[in-house]
Every structure is written in C-alpha cells, then in structure tokens.
CSV table of C-alpha atoms in Angstrom, one decimal:
chain,number,residue,atom,x,y,z
A,1,MET,CA,106.2,111.9,117.6
A,2,SER,CA,105.1,108.3,117.8
A,3,ILE,CA,105.8,105.5,120.3
A,4,LEU,CA,107.9,102.5,119.6
A,5,VAL,CA,108.2,102.8,115.7
A,6,ASN,CA,108.3,105.7,113.3
A,7,LYS,CA,109.5,106.6,109.8
A,8,ASP,CA,113.1,106.3,110.9
A,9,SER,CA,112.8,102.7,112.2
A,10,LYS,CA,114.9,100.2,110.3
A,11,VAL,CA,113.3,96.8,110.2
A,12,VAL,CA,114.7,93.3,109.7
A,13,VAL,CA,112.3,90.5,108.8
A,14,GLN,CA,113.3,87.2,110.3
A,15,GLY,CA,111.9,84.6,107.9
A,16,ILE,CA,111.6,87.0,105.0
A,17,THR,CA,112.0,84.2,102.4
A,18,GLY,CA,109.0,82.3,103.7
A,19,ARG,CA,105.4,82.8,102.4
A,20,GLU,CA,104.1,84.8,105.4
A,21,GLY,CA,107.3,86.7,105.9
A,22,GLY,CA,107.6,87.6,102.3
A,23,ASN,CA,103.9,88.7,101.9
A,24,HIS,CA,104.0,90.9,105.0
A,25,ALA,CA,107.4,92.4,104.1
A,26,ARG,CA,105.8,93.5,100.8
A,27,ALA,CA,102.9,95.1,102.7
A,28,MET,CA,105.1,96.8,105.2
A,29,LYS,CA,107.2,98.3,102.4
A,30,ALA,CA,104.1,99.4,100.6
A,31,PHE,CA,103.0,101.2,103.8
A,32,GLY,CA,106.3,103.1,103.8
A,33,THR,CA,108.2,101.1,106.4
A,34,GLN,CA,112.0,101.0,106.0
A,35,VAL,CA,112.5,97.2,105.6
A,36,VAL,CA,116.3,97.2,105.4
A,37,ALA,CA,117.1,93.5,105.7
A,38,GLY,CA,115.8,89.9,105.9
A,39,VAL,CA,117.2,87.0,107.7
A,40,THR,CA,117.0,83.3,106.7
A,41,PRO,CA,119.9,81.1,107.8
A,42,GLY,CA,121.6,79.5,104.8
A,43,LYS,CA,120.2,82.1,102.4
A,44,GLY,CA,122.6,84.9,103.2
A,45,GLY,CA,123.8,86.8,100.1
A,46,GLN,CA,120.5,86.5,98.3
A,47,ASP,CA,118.0,89.3,98.2
A,48,PHE,CA,114.2,89.5,98.5
A,49,GLU,CA,112.8,91.9,95.9
A,50,GLY,CA,115.7,94.3,96.5
A,51,THR,CA,116.1,93.7,100.2
A,52,PRO,CA,119.3,92.0,101.2
A,53,VAL,CA,119.1,88.7,103.1
A,54,TYR,CA,121.5,87.7,105.8
A,55,ASN,CA,122.3,84.5,107.6
A,56,SER,CA,122.0,86.1,111.1
A,57,VAL,CA,120.3,89.1,112.8
A,58,GLN,CA,123.8,90.3,113.9
A,59,GLU,CA,124.8,90.7,110.3
A,60,ALA,CA,121.6,92.7,109.6
A,61,VAL,CA,122.4,95.0,112.5
A,62,ASP,CA,126.0,95.4,111.5
A,63,GLN,CA,125.4,95.9,107.8
A,64,GLN,CA,122.1,97.8,107.7
A,65,GLY,CA,121.7,99.3,111.2
A,66,ALA,CA,118.5,97.3,111.8
A,67,ASN,CA,116.9,98.4,115.1
A,68,VAL,CA,113.5,96.6,114.9
A,69,SER,CA,113.0,92.9,114.2
A,70,ILE,CA,109.7,91.2,113.2
A,71,ILE,CA,109.6,87.5,113.4
A,72,PHE,CA,107.8,85.1,111.0
A,73,VAL,CA,109.4,81.8,112.1
A,74,PRO,CA,107.5,78.6,112.8
A,75,PRO,CA,106.5,77.9,116.4
A,76,ALA,CA,109.4,75.4,117.1
A,77,GLY,CA,112.1,77.9,116.3
A,78,ALA,CA,110.3,81.2,117.2
A,79,ALA,CA,111.7,81.5,120.7
A,80,ASP,CA,115.3,80.9,119.4
A,81,ALA,CA,114.6,83.6,116.8
A,82,VAL,CA,113.6,86.0,119.6
A,83,LEU,CA,116.8,85.3,121.5
A,84,GLU,CA,118.9,85.7,118.4
A,85,ALA,CA,117.5,89.2,117.9
A,86,ALA,CA,117.9,90.0,121.6
A,87,HIS,CA,121.5,88.9,121.7
A,88,ALA,CA,122.1,91.1,118.7
A,89,SER,CA,120.9,94.0,120.9
A,90,VAL,CA,117.9,94.8,118.7
A,91,PRO,CA,115.9,97.2,120.9
A,92,LEU,CA,112.4,96.2,119.7
A,93,ILE,CA,111.5,92.7,118.8
A,94,ILE,CA,108.0,91.8,117.5
A,95,LEU,CA,107.0,88.1,117.5
A,96,ILE,CA,104.0,87.4,115.2
A,97,THR,CA,104.1,83.6,115.5
A,98,GLU,CA,101.1,81.8,117.1
A,99,GLY,CA,101.4,78.5,119.0
A,100,VAL,CA,104.9,79.0,120.4
A,101,PRO,CA,105.3,76.4,123.2
A,102,THR,CA,104.6,78.1,126.6
A,103,VAL,CA,107.7,76.7,128.2
A,104,ASP,CA,109.8,78.2,125.3
A,105,MET,CA,108.1,81.6,125.7
A,106,MET,CA,108.7,81.6,129.5
A,107,LYS,CA,112.4,81.0,129.0
A,108,ALA,CA,112.6,83.6,126.1
A,109,VAL,CA,110.8,86.3,128.1
A,110,GLN,CA,113.0,85.7,131.1
A,111,GLU,CA,116.2,85.9,129.1
A,112,VAL,CA,115.0,89.0,127.2
A,113,ASN,CA,114.1,90.7,130.5
A,114,ALA,CA,117.6,89.9,131.8
A,115,LEU,CA,119.2,91.3,128.6
A,116,ASN,CA,117.0,94.4,128.8
A,117,GLU,CA,118.2,95.0,132.4
A,118,ARG,CA,121.8,94.6,131.4
A,119,SER,CA,121.4,96.9,128.4
A,120,ARG,CA,119.9,99.6,130.5
A,121,GLN,CA,122.6,99.3,133.2
A,122,ASP,CA,125.2,99.7,130.5
A,123,GLY,CA,123.5,102.9,129.2
A,124,GLY,CA,121.8,101.2,126.2
A,125,GLU,CA,118.2,101.6,125.1
A,126,GLY,CA,117.1,98.3,126.5
A,127,ILE,CA,115.3,95.5,124.7
A,128,ARG,CA,111.6,95.1,124.4
A,129,LEU,CA,109.7,92.0,123.1
A,130,ILE,CA,106.1,92.4,121.9
A,131,GLY,CA,104.1,89.2,121.4
A,132,GLY,CA,104.0,86.3,120.5
A,133,ASN,CA,100.7,85.6,118.8
A,134,CYS,CA,100.3,89.3,118.1
A,135,PRO,CA,99.5,91.5,115.0
A,136,GLY,CA,102.5,93.8,115.7
A,137,LEU,CA,102.3,97.6,115.8
A,138,VAL,CA,101.8,100.5,113.6
A,139,SER,CA,102.3,104.3,113.9
A,140,SER,CA,99.7,105.6,111.6
A,141,GLY,CA,101.1,107.3,108.5
A,142,GLU,CA,104.7,106.5,109.5
A,143,ALA,CA,105.6,102.8,109.9
A,144,LYS,CA,103.9,99.5,110.2
A,145,VAL,CA,105.8,96.5,111.7
A,146,GLY,CA,103.1,93.9,111.7
A,147,ILE,CA,100.2,92.3,109.8
A,148,MET,CA,97.5,95.0,110.1
A,149,PRO,CA,95.6,96.1,106.9
A,150,ASN,CA,97.5,99.1,105.5
A,151,SER,CA,94.4,101.2,104.6
A,152,ILE,CA,93.1,101.5,108.2
A,153,TYR,CA,96.3,103.2,109.4
A,154,ALA,CA,97.2,105.4,106.5
A,155,ASP,CA,96.3,108.7,108.2
A,156,LYS,CA,97.6,109.9,111.6
A,157,GLY,CA,95.1,110.3,114.4
A,158,ARG,CA,95.4,111.1,118.1
A,159,ILE,CA,94.0,108.0,119.8
A,160,GLY,CA,96.4,105.3,121.2
A,161,LEU,CA,95.2,101.8,120.8
A,162,ILE,CA,96.4,98.7,122.8
A,163,SER,CA,94.8,95.3,122.2
A,164,ARG,CA,95.2,91.6,123.0
A,165,SER,CA,93.1,90.6,120.0
A,166,GLY,CA,94.3,91.0,116.4
A,167,THR,CA,90.9,91.2,114.7
A,168,LEU,CA,89.4,93.5,117.3
A,169,THR,CA,92.5,95.7,116.8
A,170,TYR,CA,91.6,96.1,113.1
A,171,GLU,CA,87.9,96.7,113.9
A,172,ALA,CA,88.6,99.3,116.5
A,173,GLY,CA,91.1,101.0,114.2
A,174,LYS,CA,88.5,101.1,111.4
A,175,LEU,CA,85.8,102.5,113.7
A,176,LEU,CA,88.2,105.2,115.0
A,177,GLN,CA,89.1,106.0,111.4
A,178,LEU,CA,85.5,106.3,110.2
A,179,ALA,CA,84.7,108.5,113.2
A,180,GLY,CA,87.3,111.0,112.1
A,181,LEU,CA,89.4,110.3,115.2
A,182,GLY,CA,92.1,107.9,113.9
A,183,THR,CA,95.0,106.3,115.8
A,184,SER,CA,98.4,107.6,116.8
A,185,THR,CA,100.0,104.3,117.4
A,186,THR,CA,98.4,100.9,117.6
A,187,VAL,CA,100.0,98.1,119.7
A,188,GLY,CA,98.8,94.5,119.5
A,189,ILE,CA,100.3,92.8,122.6
A,190,GLY,CA,99.1,89.3,121.8
A,191,GLY,CA,96.7,86.8,123.3
A,192,ASP,CA,99.0,84.1,124.7
A,193,PRO,CA,99.4,83.3,128.4
A,194,VAL,CA,103.0,84.4,128.3
A,195,ILE,CA,103.8,87.6,126.4
A,196,GLY,CA,106.7,90.0,126.4
A,197,THR,CA,104.9,93.3,126.8
A,198,THR,CA,101.7,94.0,128.8
A,199,PHE,CA,99.1,96.8,128.8
A,200,ALA,CA,100.8,98.3,131.8
A,201,ASP,CA,104.1,98.4,129.9
A,202,VAL,CA,102.6,100.4,127.0
A,203,LEU,CA,100.3,102.8,128.9
A,204,PRO,CA,103.2,105.0,130.2
A,205,LEU,CA,104.5,105.5,126.6
A,206,PHE,CA,101.1,106.8,125.5
A,207,GLU,CA,100.8,109.0,128.6
A,208,ALA,CA,104.1,110.6,127.7
A,209,ASP,CA,103.3,110.9,123.9
A,210,PRO,CA,102.2,114.5,123.0
A,211,ASP,CA,100.5,113.2,119.9
A,212,THR,CA,98.1,110.9,121.8
A,213,ASP,CA,95.0,112.5,123.5
A,214,ALA,CA,93.2,109.4,124.7
A,215,ILE,CA,93.8,105.6,124.9
A,216,VAL,CA,91.6,102.6,124.0
A,217,VAL,CA,92.4,99.4,125.8
A,218,ILE,CA,90.9,96.2,124.3
A,219,GLY,CA,91.2,93.3,126.7
A,220,GLU,CA,89.6,89.9,127.0
A,221,ILE,CA,88.8,87.3,129.7
A,222,GLY,CA,91.7,85.3,131.2
A,223,GLY,CA,94.8,86.4,133.0
A,224,ALA,CA,95.2,89.5,135.1
A,225,ASP,CA,96.7,92.0,132.6
A,226,GLU,CA,93.6,94.1,132.5
A,227,GLU,CA,93.5,94.4,136.3
A,228,ALA,CA,97.2,95.4,136.3
A,229,ALA,CA,96.4,98.0,133.6
A,230,ALA,CA,93.5,99.4,135.7
A,231,GLU,CA,95.8,99.7,138.7
A,232,TYR,CA,98.4,101.6,136.6
A,233,ILE,CA,95.7,103.9,135.2
A,234,LYS,CA,94.3,104.6,138.6
A,235,ASN,CA,97.7,105.6,140.1
A,236,ASN,CA,99.5,107.2,137.1
A,237,MET,CA,97.4,108.2,134.1
A,238,LYS,CA,96.1,111.7,133.4
A,239,LYS,CA,94.9,111.1,129.9
A,240,PRO,CA,91.4,109.5,129.4
A,241,VAL,CA,91.2,105.8,128.9
A,242,VAL,CA,88.3,103.8,127.5
A,243,ALA,CA,88.2,100.0,127.7
A,244,PHE,CA,86.4,97.0,126.0
A,245,ILE,CA,86.5,93.4,127.3
A,246,SER,CA,85.8,90.6,124.8
A,247,GLY,CA,84.6,87.2,125.7
A,248,ARG,CA,82.4,88.4,128.6
A,249,SER,CA,79.8,85.6,128.0
A,250,ALA,CA,82.4,82.8,127.9
A,251,PRO,CA,81.8,79.9,130.4
A,252,ALA,CA,84.5,79.4,133.1
A,253,GLY,CA,87.2,76.8,132.2
A,254,LYS,CA,86.6,76.9,128.4
A,255,ARG,CA,89.3,78.5,126.3
A,256,MET,CA,87.9,81.0,123.9
A,257,GLY,CA,90.1,81.7,120.8
A,258,HIS,CA,93.3,82.8,122.5
A,259,ALA,CA,95.4,80.5,124.7
A,260,GLY,CA,95.3,83.2,127.3
A,261,ALA,CA,91.5,83.7,127.1
A,262,ILE,CA,90.5,81.2,129.8
A,263,ILE,CA,88.9,81.8,133.2
A,264,MET,CA,90.4,79.6,136.0
A,265,GLY,CA,88.6,79.9,139.3
A,266,ASN,CA,88.3,83.6,140.2
A,267,ILE,CA,91.2,84.7,138.0
A,268,GLY,CA,90.5,86.4,134.7
A,269,THR,CA,86.7,86.7,135.1
A,270,PRO,CA,84.9,89.5,133.3
A,271,GLU,CA,83.6,90.7,136.7
A,272,SER,CA,87.1,91.2,138.1
A,273,LYS,CA,88.1,93.2,135.0
A,274,LEU,CA,85.0,95.3,135.0
A,275,ALA,CA,85.3,96.0,138.7
A,276,ALA,CA,89.0,97.0,138.3
A,277,PHE,CA,88.3,99.4,135.5
A,278,LYS,CA,85.3,100.9,137.4
A,279,ASP,CA,87.6,101.5,140.4
A,280,ALA,CA,90.0,103.3,138.0
A,281,ASN,CA,87.2,105.4,136.6
A,282,VAL,CA,87.7,103.8,133.1
A,283,PRO,CA,84.4,103.5,131.2
A,284,VAL,CA,83.9,100.1,129.6
A,285,ALA,CA,82.1,99.8,126.3
A,286,ASP,CA,79.5,97.0,125.9
A,287,THR,CA,79.9,96.9,122.1
A,288,MET,CA,82.7,97.9,119.8
A,289,PRO,CA,80.8,100.9,118.3
A,290,GLU,CA,80.2,102.2,121.8
A,291,ILE,CA,84.0,102.7,122.1
A,292,ILE,CA,83.6,105.7,119.8
A,293,GLU,CA,80.9,107.3,121.9
A,294,LEU,CA,82.9,106.9,125.0
A,295,VAL,CA,86.1,108.3,123.4
A,296,LYS,CA,84.2,111.3,122.1
A,297,LYS,CA,82.7,111.9,125.5
A,298,ALA,CA,86.1,111.6,127.2
A,299,LEU,CA,87.5,114.2,124.8
A,300,GLY,CA,84.5,116.5,125.3
A,301,LYS,CA,83.4,116.1,121.6
C-alpha cells in the first residue's frame, strides 16, 4: 500500500510537448509510471513517443481514465491548467511550475478547495492539489509523478518523507537509501507562500499507511506550516516523526531561496518552529545526516 500514487495510477502530463514536460514524462515512464496521456491545446491527435496527446484534460480523462495530472505549464497559464484538471474531476493534481503569481495561486487553491468539498459531498474521491513550485511525489518502486531522480526511489522502504524543499527531498531520500531504510512515499509540498497541500494534510495519510513506520518532515523558515504540523503530530500521531528545519541562520526579512522562506516579525522564525516541534516531542536534526541517527533511534535500531 502507498499513499497518493501507486502502480495503478494513470497520469496525464499537461504540457507534455514542451521540453520540461517531455523530458520528465520520459523519466516517469522509465520509472514504471503509467503515463497514459499528454495535453497540449492545439496538438490533440498527435502522440508523444507513443503517448496520445489531447487538447484538453477532460478528453484525457474520458479516453484514457487519467486520475492524476502533473503540470509543466509556464507560470502565466499554470493556475488555469490546475483549474482545468480540477474541473475535469482529476482527484490528484501536481503543479511543478515555479513562479506562479501569488494572486493566481490564491484563486486556484480557493476554487480547488470548493470543488473538493463539492466532490466529497457528492460521494466522490475529492480533489487534491500538491504544489506549486514542488518536485512532485513518488511511491518508491511503484510510481513517480514528479521530477525526482529515479535511482534514489527505485526500492521500497518504510520511511515517509514530506518536504518543502526539492533538493533537500533528494538528499534525504538518498541518505535514507544509503542507510538501508529507504522511503515508502515521498511528497514534495512546495516552497511557495500559497500551496495546495500542507504537512498537516499529508501526515494523517502516513499515519494510516501500514507500509510506513516513521515520518521525516523537512521544513524551512517562513510561514506557519511547521507549527501547524507540530500541533497535528502532538494531538494525533502515534508513529514517530523526525524533523529538520533549513535556513535557520537566515536573517529576518530576507527571502532565502523559496518565496515562502521569509521571516516576517515573529512569524516563521526558526525558534517558533523548534519550540513547536519540541512541544510535540519531535526531535529536530541539526544536520541532514543526523536525520538518519534520529530515525534509527525512533525505530529502536
């Protein structure tokens, strides 16, 4: 069992005929993911290396049964691409694009949340958006819907991984692999100020997953997502959780890498995040390699 994606997931790539969409569609197929369709308006009827291309997501859903969408669309059109997938009732939408205007993302997230609520009320699966500005997700050994390096996630492990940072996702995945622990599912939630899915949204999925024994949360300065995660862990989690906070030496008011990684006043400080995790009895690693030590300790290894 995996969370969010597995070997049965049927993926449509929005923007498959572009350079990024095409390259990552190839890598996903090489991983073993079922990439069943691509979408590029105006190029319907073509195919991309054997994968049919449609003019709309609705056609990909109707013709190929697509139930996961990954979006490689430039920032100006990315929010519209999200809404197209949401209105086609795709249950899981992953937005890779970085630099989507914040006001566009706010509107898109609001509308996706409304559609999700309506879908659930009607007895559907709901609609979940992950990202933007994220590396996607991968259930090791089963399916990758994202831009992570294939080799790190080839073999199934039992550690769930959630991260705001793309590159730290890969580093943590590699360290867990080298330590013989490996990952069950890895979810990159994205580093923008407005994202569709938070740590606290993913944690209950790992808590319920019988193939996940412990969870690693990689946060960073800025925003209050880590504090919300700590609160959820404190009140709801039985499985051990280990955390890491990047950017702890960043000066207040200076954006560090991600648009969401900025401390404003007392919001988003490393101190507030560390205090929240301490209150939830979540050990916080000072370095990336220390994550492994803390996970092993949590598992009694």
